[in-house]
Amino acid sequence: MNGNELSIAIRNCLGEFTTYSEELGDLDQALGDGDLGITVSLGAAAAAEALNALPETATPSEVVLACAKAFANANPSTMAALVAGALLAGSRVWGDTPSIEGEQIGRFALAAAESISQRGKSQVGDKTILDAMFPAAEALLATDAGESGLDAAIVAAENGVIASKELQSRRGRASWLQERSIGLQDPGATAYLRFLQSWKATNAPVDASTATPSA
Amino acid sequence: MKKIINEPAAFVDEFVEGILLAHPDLLKTPADDRRVLVRADAPVAGKVGIVTGGGSGHLPLFKGYVGRGLCDGVAIGNVFSSPSSAQVLEATKAVSGGAGVLYLYGNYGGDVFNFDLATDMAELEGIPTLTAIGRDDVASQPKERSADRRGVAGILFAFKGAGAAAERGDTLEQVAAVAEDIIDNTATMGIGISPTILPTTGKPSFELGDGEMEVGIGIHGEPGFHRGELESADRIAERLTERLVADLGIGSGDRVAVLVNGMGATPLEELYLLFRRVHQLLSEQGITISKNYIGEYATSLEMAGASISLLALNDERLALLNAPAESPFFKEA
């Protein structure tokens, strides 16, 4: 996938992703301060606008950088800053390569998760977005050629979301709820799952092996 | 609510505009949104730049310490909320003189996240940065968790010392080390006796009964560790000083700088009452006050109350405090 293909895929995905804003806002209302829906809708719109303005010759990491800056500035919140930092960390993995494929996607996802882990001082099990991100990144990296990494990542992220439901929040505002956070679905982890699902719904099949050959 | 304001939502932009109009010889804005102020002579070629930032509502904290021998730029958030990473980056680019930029600000989640993100973005622009975070409020965490303490008025010492180090030509690593050294040797604690009123909501930030005080309060009205009957100035000074001296582990023969800070609505006279008793207490213990600052340095709009900060001194730290500095809100001969 070159930069322009990536840019189109992201814009497709974001259009679908923002339909989940209300669900994410409601989940965040129960556990945090309720601004996740706004962060997602404003951030996605700003990122799409930034991509529209980008030349078609942009590299994959330039595409991701444009998204990061737009997302961070659209609505400066803790989540926006963490996500933008994650995108920057992921883009570093790619350097200035003109095209990305296979393992590079998994390594991007892992670097992004590690960035949030380090900056948010949080790990898997703290009931955060990382409960979906780390398992999904590992699934992407463990996928053999020919298998759909995206499908494996979605299953892993979904299991992470389900498992996190029974956990007690240990980071951010949600941690003030203490044991009352148990049973509530984590909005950040859910957002990551919905992002992957949106990607599949709008861009699948993404694997070269299953793609329809062009005429 | 009784305040001298126009549109509550325009509060920050309008007072920043006022500051710019009042001090065009000392300050300028490199951006259109007026949420970034830098020294009028920025960038200074070859000098490490220092960028600070944080929420509004604390003047002269943050934006008041932009000037010669202090910080070079500031990113300005809404009242009690963080500036964006884009604003931090704008300030960074505007003060970068080729020797790197130090981020020096208080320990609050939103500020940390946005400055960290700006670090990554500055790197993409080819500007190296280092970070030092003020965390002087001894009431917010015990000594063994001092990395998690809030940053309050004592950050003035770090602005002053790091600013002097940058001005004399230290490298980025050296300026950052100066800031860290001062932060490690600073302790602050405050009391509140009446709340602040947020311009956007018109509501007080906390409730405190007549005749009550909150000990260990934060500069946004965050709760302290003790609420009780309002005590005399002497007793308050004793409470705070005792805790600060113990936290810093100083004693007979040591030297300190003292900052008695008003939170916004406490008269200067009352701050001098506090300083009088602090001076007596330290003298009794054989601790010398080599430098003192008494006035409003970190406020919380019209919150009444005061904080006391101590910086344990050595020759190097004292020399940095004594170096020349000037901003619209701060003068040192």
Coordinates of C-alpha atoms in Angstrom, one line a residue:
Chain A
M1 CA 0.0 0.0 0.0
N2 CA 1.5 3.3 -1.0
G3 CA 0.8 6.7 0.7
N4 CA -2.1 7.6 -1.4
E5 CA -3.8 4.2 -1.0
L6 CA -3.3 4.5 2.7
S7 CA -4.8 7.9 2.7
I8 CA -7.9 6.8 0.9
A9 CA -8.3 3.7 3.2
I10 CA -8.0 6.0 6.3
R11 CA -10.6 8.4 4.9
N12 CA -13.0 5.5 4.1
C13 CA -12.5 4.1 7.6
L14 CA -12.9 7.4 9.4
G15 CA -16.3 8.0 7.7
E16 CA -17.6 4.8 9.2
F17 CA -15.8 5.2 12.5
T18 CA -17.5 8.5 13.3
T19 CA -20.9 6.7 13.3
Y20 CA -19.8 5.2 16.6
S21 CA -19.2 8.6 18.2
E22 CA -22.4 8.5 20.2
E23 CA -21.8 5.0 21.5
L24 CA -18.3 6.0 22.6
G25 CA -19.5 9.2 24.2
D26 CA -22.0 7.3 26.2
L27 CA -19.5 4.7 27.4
D28 CA -17.2 7.5 28.4
Q29 CA -19.9 9.4 30.2
A30 CA -20.3 6.4 32.5
L31 CA -16.5 6.0 33.2
G32 CA -14.8 9.3 32.4
D33 CA -15.8 12.8 31.5
G34 CA -17.8 12.0 28.4
D35 CA -15.7 13.8 25.8
L36 CA -14.5 10.8 23.8
G37 CA -17.4 11.1 21.3
I38 CA -16.5 14.7 20.6
T39 CA -12.8 13.8 20.4
V40 CA -13.5 11.1 17.9
S41 CA -15.9 13.1 15.7
L42 CA -13.9 16.3 15.7
G43 CA -10.6 14.4 15.4
A44 CA -11.7 12.2 12.5
A45 CA -13.2 15.2 10.6
A46 CA -9.9 17.2 11.0
A47 CA -7.8 14.2 10.0
A48 CA -9.9 13.6 6.8
E49 CA -9.6 17.3 6.0
A50 CA -5.8 17.2 6.4
L51 CA -5.6 14.1 4.2
N52 CA -7.7 15.8 1.5
A53 CA -5.1 18.6 1.4
L54 CA -2.1 16.3 1.2
P55 CA -0.5 15.6 -2.2
E56 CA -0.9 12.2 -3.6
T57 CA 2.8 11.7 -3.5
A58 CA 2.9 11.7 0.3
T59 CA 4.7 8.7 1.9
P60 CA 2.8 6.5 4.4
S61 CA 4.5 8.1 7.3
E62 CA 3.6 11.6 6.0
V63 CA 0.0 10.5 5.8
V64 CA 0.0 9.3 9.4
L65 CA 1.8 12.5 10.6
A66 CA -0.9 14.7 9.0
C67 CA -3.5 12.7 10.8
A68 CA -1.6 12.9 14.1
K69 CA -1.3 16.7 14.0
A70 CA -4.9 17.2 12.9
F71 CA -6.2 14.9 15.6
A72 CA -4.2 16.6 18.3
N73 CA -5.3 20.1 17.4
A74 CA -9.0 19.4 16.7
N75 CA -9.9 19.0 20.3
P76 CA -6.9 19.0 22.7
S77 CA -7.7 16.3 25.2
T78 CA -5.7 13.6 27.0
M79 CA -7.0 11.0 24.6
A80 CA -6.2 13.1 21.5
A81 CA -2.7 13.8 22.8
L82 CA -2.1 10.0 23.4
V83 CA -3.5 9.0 20.1
A84 CA -1.4 11.6 18.2
G85 CA 1.7 10.5 20.1
A86 CA 0.9 6.9 19.2
L87 CA 0.6 7.8 15.5
L88 CA 3.9 9.7 15.6
A89 CA 5.6 6.7 17.2
G90 CA 4.2 4.4 14.6
S91 CA 5.2 6.6 11.7
R92 CA 8.8 6.5 13.0
V93 CA 8.8 2.7 12.4
W94 CA 8.0 3.3 8.8
G95 CA 10.6 6.0 8.1
D96 CA 10.4 7.3 4.6
T97 CA 9.5 4.0 2.9
P98 CA 7.2 4.6 -0.1
S99 CA 5.0 1.6 0.5
I100 CA 4.0 -0.5 3.5
E101 CA 2.9 -4.1 3.8
G102 CA 2.6 -7.2 6.0
E103 CA 4.7 -7.1 9.1
Q104 CA 5.2 -3.3 8.9
I105 CA 1.5 -2.9 9.9
G106 CA 1.9 -5.0 13.0
R107 CA 5.1 -3.2 13.9
F108 CA 3.3 0.1 13.6
A109 CA 0.5 -1.1 15.8
L110 CA 2.9 -2.3 18.4
A111 CA 4.9 0.9 18.4
A112 CA 1.7 2.9 18.8
A113 CA 0.6 0.8 21.8
E114 CA 4.0 1.1 23.4
S115 CA 3.8 4.9 23.0
I116 CA 0.5 5.1 24.9
S117 CA 1.8 2.6 27.5
Q118 CA 4.8 4.7 28.2
R119 CA 3.2 8.1 28.1
G120 CA 0.0 7.1 29.9
K121 CA 2.1 5.0 32.4
S122 CA -0.4 2.2 31.8
Q123 CA -0.3 -1.5 30.9
V124 CA -2.7 -4.3 29.7
G125 CA -5.1 -4.9 32.6
D126 CA -5.5 -1.3 33.6
K127 CA -8.8 -1.1 31.7
T128 CA -7.7 1.3 29.0
I129 CA -7.4 1.3 25.2
L130 CA -4.3 -0.8 25.6
D131 CA -6.4 -3.8 26.5
A132 CA -7.5 -3.9 22.9
M133 CA -4.3 -2.4 21.3
F134 CA -1.6 -4.8 22.5
P135 CA -3.5 -8.1 21.7
A136 CA -4.5 -6.7 18.3
A137 CA -0.8 -5.8 17.6
E138 CA 0.4 -9.2 18.7
A139 CA -2.3 -10.8 16.4
L140 CA -1.1 -8.7 13.5
L141 CA 2.5 -9.7 14.0
A142 CA 1.6 -13.4 14.5
T143 CA -0.4 -13.7 11.3
D144 CA 1.1 -16.0 8.6
A145 CA 1.1 -15.0 5.0
G146 CA -2.2 -15.6 3.4
E147 CA -4.2 -15.2 6.6
S148 CA -6.2 -12.0 7.2
G149 CA -4.3 -10.1 9.9
L150 CA -7.1 -7.7 10.2
D151 CA -9.6 -10.5 11.1
A152 CA -7.2 -11.8 13.7
A153 CA -6.7 -8.3 15.2
I154 CA -10.4 -7.7 15.4
V155 CA -11.0 -11.0 17.3
A156 CA -8.1 -10.2 19.6
A157 CA -9.3 -6.7 20.3
E158 CA -12.8 -7.9 20.9
N159 CA -11.6 -10.4 23.4
G160 CA -9.6 -7.6 25.1
V161 CA -12.7 -5.4 25.4
I162 CA -14.8 -8.3 26.9
A163 CA -12.0 -9.2 29.3
S164 CA -11.5 -5.6 30.4
K165 CA -15.2 -5.2 31.3
E166 CA -14.6 -7.1 34.6
L167 CA -11.5 -5.1 35.5
Q168 CA -11.3 -2.1 37.8
S169 CA -10.0 1.1 36.2
R170 CA -6.6 2.1 37.4
R171 CA -5.7 5.1 35.2
G172 CA -7.2 8.5 34.4
R173 CA -10.5 9.8 35.7
A174 CA -12.1 6.4 35.6
S175 CA -9.8 5.3 38.4
W176 CA -11.7 7.6 40.8
L177 CA -14.7 5.3 40.4
Q178 CA -12.7 2.5 41.9
E179 CA -14.8 -0.7 42.2
R180 CA -17.8 1.0 40.7
S181 CA -15.9 0.8 37.3
I182 CA -16.2 -3.0 37.3
G183 CA -18.7 -4.2 34.8
L184 CA -18.5 -1.1 32.7
Q185 CA -17.1 -1.4 29.2
D186 CA -13.9 0.6 28.6
P187 CA -14.5 3.4 26.1
G188 CA -10.9 3.6 24.8
A189 CA -10.6 -0.2 24.1
T190 CA -14.0 -0.1 22.5
A191 CA -12.9 2.8 20.3
Y192 CA -10.0 0.8 19.0
L193 CA -12.2 -2.2 18.3
R194 CA -14.7 0.0 16.4
F195 CA -11.8 1.5 14.4
L196 CA -10.6 -1.9 13.3
Q197 CA -14.2 -3.0 12.5
S198 CA -14.7 0.2 10.5
W199 CA -11.5 -0.5 8.5
K200 CA -12.7 -4.0 7.6
A201 CA -16.2 -2.7 6.7
T202 CA -14.9 -0.1 4.3
N203 CA -11.6 -1.5 3.0
A204 CA -11.8 -5.3 3.2
P205 CA -10.4 -7.3 1.7
V206 CA -7.0 -5.7 2.3
D207 CA -4.7 -8.7 1.9
A208 CA -3.0 -9.1 -1.5
S209 CA -3.9 -12.8 -1.6
T210 CA -7.6 -12.2 -1.4
A211 CA -7.8 -8.9 -3.4
T212 CA -9.6 -9.0 -6.7
P213 CA -7.1 -8.6 -9.5
S214 CA -7.7 -5.4 -11.5
A215 CA -8.5 -5.7 -15.1
Chain B
M1 CA -20.7 36.1 41.0
K2 CA -19.1 39.5 40.9
K3 CA -16.3 40.0 38.4
I4 CA -15.0 42.7 36.1
I5 CA -15.3 40.8 32.8
N6 CA -16.9 40.9 29.3
E7 CA -17.9 37.7 27.6
P8 CA -16.8 34.9 29.8
A9 CA -15.7 32.8 26.8
A10 CA -13.5 35.7 25.6
F11 CA -11.8 36.1 29.0
V12 CA -8.4 34.6 28.1
D13 CA -8.1 36.1 24.6
E14 CA -9.0 39.6 26.0
F15 CA -6.6 39.7 28.9
V16 CA -3.8 38.3 26.7
E17 CA -4.6 41.1 24.2
G18 CA -4.3 43.6 27.1
I19 CA -0.9 42.2 28.1
L20 CA 0.3 42.5 24.6
L21 CA -0.9 46.1 24.3
A22 CA 0.6 47.1 27.6
H23 CA 4.1 45.6 26.9
P24 CA 4.9 45.7 23.2
D25 CA 8.5 46.4 24.0
L26 CA 8.9 43.1 26.0
L27 CA 6.4 40.6 24.5
K28 CA 5.0 39.6 21.1
T29 CA 2.9 36.9 19.7
P30 CA 4.2 34.7 16.8
A31 CA 0.7 33.2 16.1
D32 CA -2.6 34.6 15.2
D33 CA -4.6 33.0 18.0
R34 CA -2.8 35.0 20.8
R35 CA -2.4 31.9 22.9
V36 CA 1.4 32.0 22.4
L37 CA 3.6 34.8 23.8
V38 CA 7.3 35.1 23.4
R39 CA 10.0 37.6 24.3
A40 CA 10.1 40.5 21.9
D41 CA 13.7 39.7 20.9
A42 CA 13.0 35.9 20.3
P43 CA 14.6 33.9 19.0
V44 CA 18.0 34.7 20.6
A45 CA 20.6 33.1 18.3
G46 CA 22.7 30.5 20.1
K47 CA 20.8 30.6 23.3
V48 CA 18.8 27.7 24.8
G49 CA 15.1 28.7 24.6
I50 CA 12.8 28.0 27.6
V51 CA 9.1 27.4 26.9
T52 CA 6.6 27.1 29.7
G53 CA 2.8 26.9 29.7
G54 CA -0.3 25.9 31.5
G55 CA -3.8 27.0 32.2
S56 CA -4.8 30.6 32.7
G57 CA -6.0 32.1 35.9
H58 CA -2.7 32.0 37.7
L59 CA -1.1 35.3 36.7
P60 CA 1.8 36.1 37.0
L61 CA 2.5 32.3 36.8
F62 CA 3.5 31.1 33.4
K63 CA 2.9 34.0 31.1
G64 CA 4.3 36.5 33.6
Y65 CA 7.7 34.9 33.6
V66 CA 8.5 35.4 29.9
G67 CA 11.5 37.8 29.6
R68 CA 15.2 38.3 29.8
G69 CA 16.8 35.8 32.3
L70 CA 13.5 33.9 32.6
C71 CA 11.4 31.9 30.1
D72 CA 11.4 32.7 26.4
G73 CA 7.9 31.7 25.5
V74 CA 4.6 30.5 26.9
A75 CA 1.7 28.5 25.6
I76 CA -1.6 29.7 27.1
G77 CA -4.5 27.4 27.9
N78 CA -8.0 28.3 29.0
V79 CA -8.7 28.9 32.7
F80 CA -7.3 25.9 34.6
S81 CA -6.9 23.9 31.4
S82 CA -3.9 22.8 29.3
P83 CA -2.7 24.6 26.2
S84 CA -2.6 22.4 23.0
S85 CA 0.5 20.7 21.7
A86 CA 0.2 22.9 18.6
Q87 CA 0.5 26.0 20.8
V88 CA 3.5 24.6 22.5
L89 CA 5.1 23.8 19.2
E90 CA 4.4 27.3 17.9
A91 CA 6.1 28.7 21.0
T92 CA 9.0 26.3 20.5
K93 CA 9.6 27.3 16.9
A94 CA 9.4 31.0 17.8
V95 CA 12.1 30.8 20.6
S96 CA 14.4 28.3 18.9
G97 CA 17.8 30.0 18.5
G98 CA 19.6 26.8 17.4
A99 CA 20.7 25.5 20.9
G100 CA 17.5 23.5 21.7
V101 CA 14.5 24.2 23.9
L102 CA 13.7 23.3 27.5
Y103 CA 10.1 22.7 28.5
L104 CA 9.6 23.8 32.0
Y105 CA 6.1 23.6 33.5
G106 CA 4.0 22.2 36.3
N107 CA 3.0 18.6 36.9
Y108 CA -0.5 18.3 35.7
G109 CA -1.8 15.5 33.4
G110 CA -3.1 17.6 30.4
D111 CA 0.0 19.7 30.4
V112 CA 2.3 16.7 30.5
F113 CA 0.6 15.0 27.6
N114 CA 0.5 18.0 25.4
F115 CA 4.1 19.0 26.1
D116 CA 5.2 15.4 25.5
L117 CA 3.4 15.5 22.2
A118 CA 5.0 18.8 21.3
T119 CA 8.4 17.1 22.0
D120 CA 7.7 14.6 19.3
M121 CA 6.5 17.3 16.9
A122 CA 9.5 19.6 17.7
E123 CA 11.8 16.6 16.9
L124 CA 10.2 16.4 13.4
E125 CA 11.0 20.1 13.0
G126 CA 14.6 19.4 13.9
I127 CA 14.5 21.2 17.3
P128 CA 15.9 19.2 20.2
T129 CA 14.0 19.5 23.5
L130 CA 14.4 18.4 27.1
T131 CA 11.8 18.6 29.8
A132 CA 11.8 19.5 33.5
I133 CA 8.6 19.4 35.5
G134 CA 7.9 21.5 38.6
R135 CA 6.6 19.2 41.4
D136 CA 7.1 21.2 44.6
D137 CA 3.8 20.8 46.5
V138 CA 4.6 18.6 49.5
A139 CA 1.0 18.4 50.5
S140 CA 0.0 16.5 47.4
Q141 CA 2.2 13.4 47.8
P142 CA 4.6 12.1 50.4
K143 CA 8.4 12.5 49.8
E144 CA 8.9 9.0 48.4
R145 CA 6.3 9.8 45.7
S146 CA 7.7 13.3 45.0
A147 CA 7.6 12.6 41.2
D148 CA 3.8 12.7 41.4
R149 CA 3.6 15.9 43.3
R150 CA 1.7 18.9 41.9
G151 CA 3.6 21.9 40.7
V152 CA 2.8 25.2 42.4
A153 CA 4.4 28.5 43.3
G154 CA 7.9 27.1 43.9
I155 CA 8.4 26.7 40.1
L156 CA 9.4 30.4 40.2
F157 CA 12.8 29.3 41.5
A158 CA 13.3 27.0 38.5
F159 CA 12.2 29.7 36.0
K160 CA 14.7 32.0 37.6
G161 CA 17.6 29.6 37.8
A162 CA 17.1 27.9 34.4
G163 CA 16.6 31.3 32.8
A164 CA 19.8 32.6 34.2
A165 CA 21.7 29.5 33.1
A166 CA 20.3 29.9 29.6
E167 CA 21.2 33.6 29.5
R168 CA 24.8 32.9 30.5
G169 CA 25.2 30.5 27.6
D170 CA 24.7 27.0 29.2
T171 CA 23.9 24.1 26.8
L172 CA 20.5 22.5 26.7
E173 CA 21.7 19.6 28.9
Q174 CA 23.1 22.1 31.4
V175 CA 20.0 24.3 31.6
A176 CA 17.9 21.2 32.1
A177 CA 20.2 20.0 34.9
V178 CA 20.0 23.4 36.6
A179 CA 16.2 23.2 36.4
E180 CA 16.1 19.6 37.8
D181 CA 18.5 20.5 40.6
I182 CA 16.4 23.4 41.7
I183 CA 13.1 21.4 41.5
D184 CA 14.7 18.7 43.6
N185 CA 15.5 21.2 46.3
T186 CA 12.2 23.1 46.4
A187 CA 9.3 22.5 48.6
T188 CA 6.0 24.4 48.9
M189 CA 2.8 24.2 50.9
G190 CA -0.3 26.4 51.0
I191 CA -3.5 27.1 52.7
G192 CA -6.8 28.4 51.3
I193 CA -9.4 30.5 53.1
S194 CA -11.9 31.4 50.4
P195 CA -12.5 29.9 46.9
T196 CA -11.9 31.1 43.4
I197 CA -14.8 31.7 41.0
L198 CA -14.4 30.3 37.5
P199 CA -15.3 33.0 34.9
T200 CA -16.9 30.4 32.6
T201 CA -19.3 28.9 35.1
G202 CA -19.6 31.7 37.7
K203 CA -19.4 29.1 40.4
P204 CA -16.9 28.8 43.3
S205 CA -14.3 26.0 42.9
F206 CA -15.0 24.7 46.5
E207 CA -17.0 25.5 49.6
L208 CA -15.4 26.5 52.8
G209 CA -17.3 27.6 55.9
D210 CA -16.9 30.9 57.6
G211 CA -13.9 30.7 60.0
E212 CA -12.5 27.6 58.2
M213 CA -9.2 27.0 56.3
E214 CA -8.0 24.2 54.1
V215 CA -4.4 23.2 54.6
G216 CA -2.4 21.7 51.7
I217 CA -4.8 23.2 49.1
G218 CA -3.8 23.2 45.3
I219 CA -3.8 26.3 43.1
H220 CA -7.0 25.1 41.4
G221 CA -8.7 24.7 44.7
E222 CA -7.9 21.0 44.9
P223 CA -8.5 19.7 48.4
G224 CA -5.7 19.6 50.9
F225 CA -5.2 17.0 53.7
H226 CA -6.8 19.0 56.6
R227 CA -9.7 21.3 57.0
G228 CA -10.2 23.1 60.3
E229 CA -10.7 26.3 62.1
L230 CA -8.8 29.3 60.7
E231 CA -5.7 29.8 62.7
S232 CA -3.5 32.9 63.4
A233 CA -0.9 34.0 60.9
D234 CA 1.9 32.8 63.2
R235 CA 0.4 29.4 63.7
I236 CA -0.1 29.0 59.9
A237 CA 3.5 30.0 59.3
E238 CA 4.6 27.4 61.9
R239 CA 2.6 24.6 60.3
L240 CA 3.9 25.3 56.8
T241 CA 7.5 26.0 57.7
E242 CA 7.8 23.0 59.9
R243 CA 6.7 20.7 57.1
L244 CA 8.9 22.3 54.5
V245 CA 12.1 22.2 56.6
A246 CA 11.4 18.5 57.4
D247 CA 10.8 17.7 53.7
L248 CA 14.0 19.4 52.5
G249 CA 16.0 17.9 55.4
I250 CA 17.7 21.2 56.1
G251 CA 18.9 22.5 59.5
S252 CA 21.4 24.7 61.3
G253 CA 24.0 26.2 59.0
D254 CA 21.9 25.8 55.8
R255 CA 20.8 28.7 53.6
V256 CA 17.4 29.1 51.8
A257 CA 15.4 31.3 49.5
V258 CA 11.9 32.0 50.8
L259 CA 8.8 32.7 48.7
V260 CA 5.7 33.8 50.5
N261 CA 3.0 33.8 47.8
G262 CA -0.5 35.2 47.8
M263 CA -3.2 33.3 46.0
G264 CA -4.9 36.3 44.6
A265 CA -7.1 37.9 47.2
T266 CA -4.9 38.0 50.3
P267 CA -3.4 41.4 51.1
L268 CA 0.3 42.0 51.0
E269 CA 0.2 43.0 54.7
E270 CA -0.9 39.5 55.6
L271 CA 1.9 37.9 53.5
Y272 CA 4.4 40.0 55.5
L273 CA 2.9 38.7 58.7
L274 CA 3.7 35.2 57.5
F275 CA 7.2 36.1 56.4
R276 CA 7.9 37.7 59.8
R277 CA 7.1 34.4 61.5
V278 CA 9.0 32.3 58.9
H279 CA 12.0 34.5 59.5
Q280 CA 11.8 34.0 63.2
L281 CA 11.4 30.2 63.0
L282 CA 14.2 29.7 60.5
S283 CA 16.6 32.0 62.5
E284 CA 15.8 30.0 65.7
Q285 CA 16.9 26.9 63.8
G286 CA 20.1 28.5 62.5
I287 CA 18.9 28.6 58.9
T288 CA 19.8 31.7 57.0
I289 CA 17.4 33.4 54.5
S290 CA 19.7 34.5 51.7
K291 CA 16.9 35.6 49.4
N292 CA 13.2 36.4 49.7
Y293 CA 10.2 37.0 47.5
I294 CA 7.0 38.2 49.0
G295 CA 3.9 38.9 46.9
E296 CA 1.7 37.3 44.3
Y297 CA 3.7 34.9 42.1
A298 CA 1.2 32.1 41.5
T299 CA -2.4 32.9 42.0
S300 CA -5.8 31.3 41.5
L301 CA -7.9 34.2 40.4
E302 CA -9.5 35.7 43.5
M303 CA -8.8 32.7 45.8
A304 CA -7.7 33.9 49.3
G305 CA -4.9 32.1 50.9
A306 CA -1.1 31.9 50.8
S307 CA 1.7 29.4 50.2
I308 CA 5.2 29.3 51.4
S309 CA 8.1 27.8 49.3
L310 CA 11.6 27.1 50.4
L311 CA 14.6 26.5 48.1
A312 CA 17.7 25.0 49.8
L313 CA 20.6 27.0 48.5
N314 CA 24.2 26.5 47.6
D315 CA 26.5 29.1 46.0
E316 CA 25.5 28.1 42.5
R317 CA 21.8 28.3 43.1
L318 CA 22.1 31.6 44.9
A319 CA 24.2 33.1 42.1
L320 CA 21.5 32.0 39.6
L321 CA 18.8 33.6 41.7
N322 CA 20.8 36.8 41.9
A323 CA 21.4 37.1 38.1
P324 CA 19.5 39.8 36.3
A325 CA 16.0 39.1 35.0
E326 CA 13.2 41.2 33.7
S327 CA 9.6 40.6 32.5
P328 CA 6.5 42.7 32.7
F329 CA 5.7 41.0 36.0
F330 CA 9.2 40.3 37.5
K331 CA 12.2 42.5 38.1
E332 CA 15.6 41.6 39.5
A333 CA 18.2 44.4 39.5

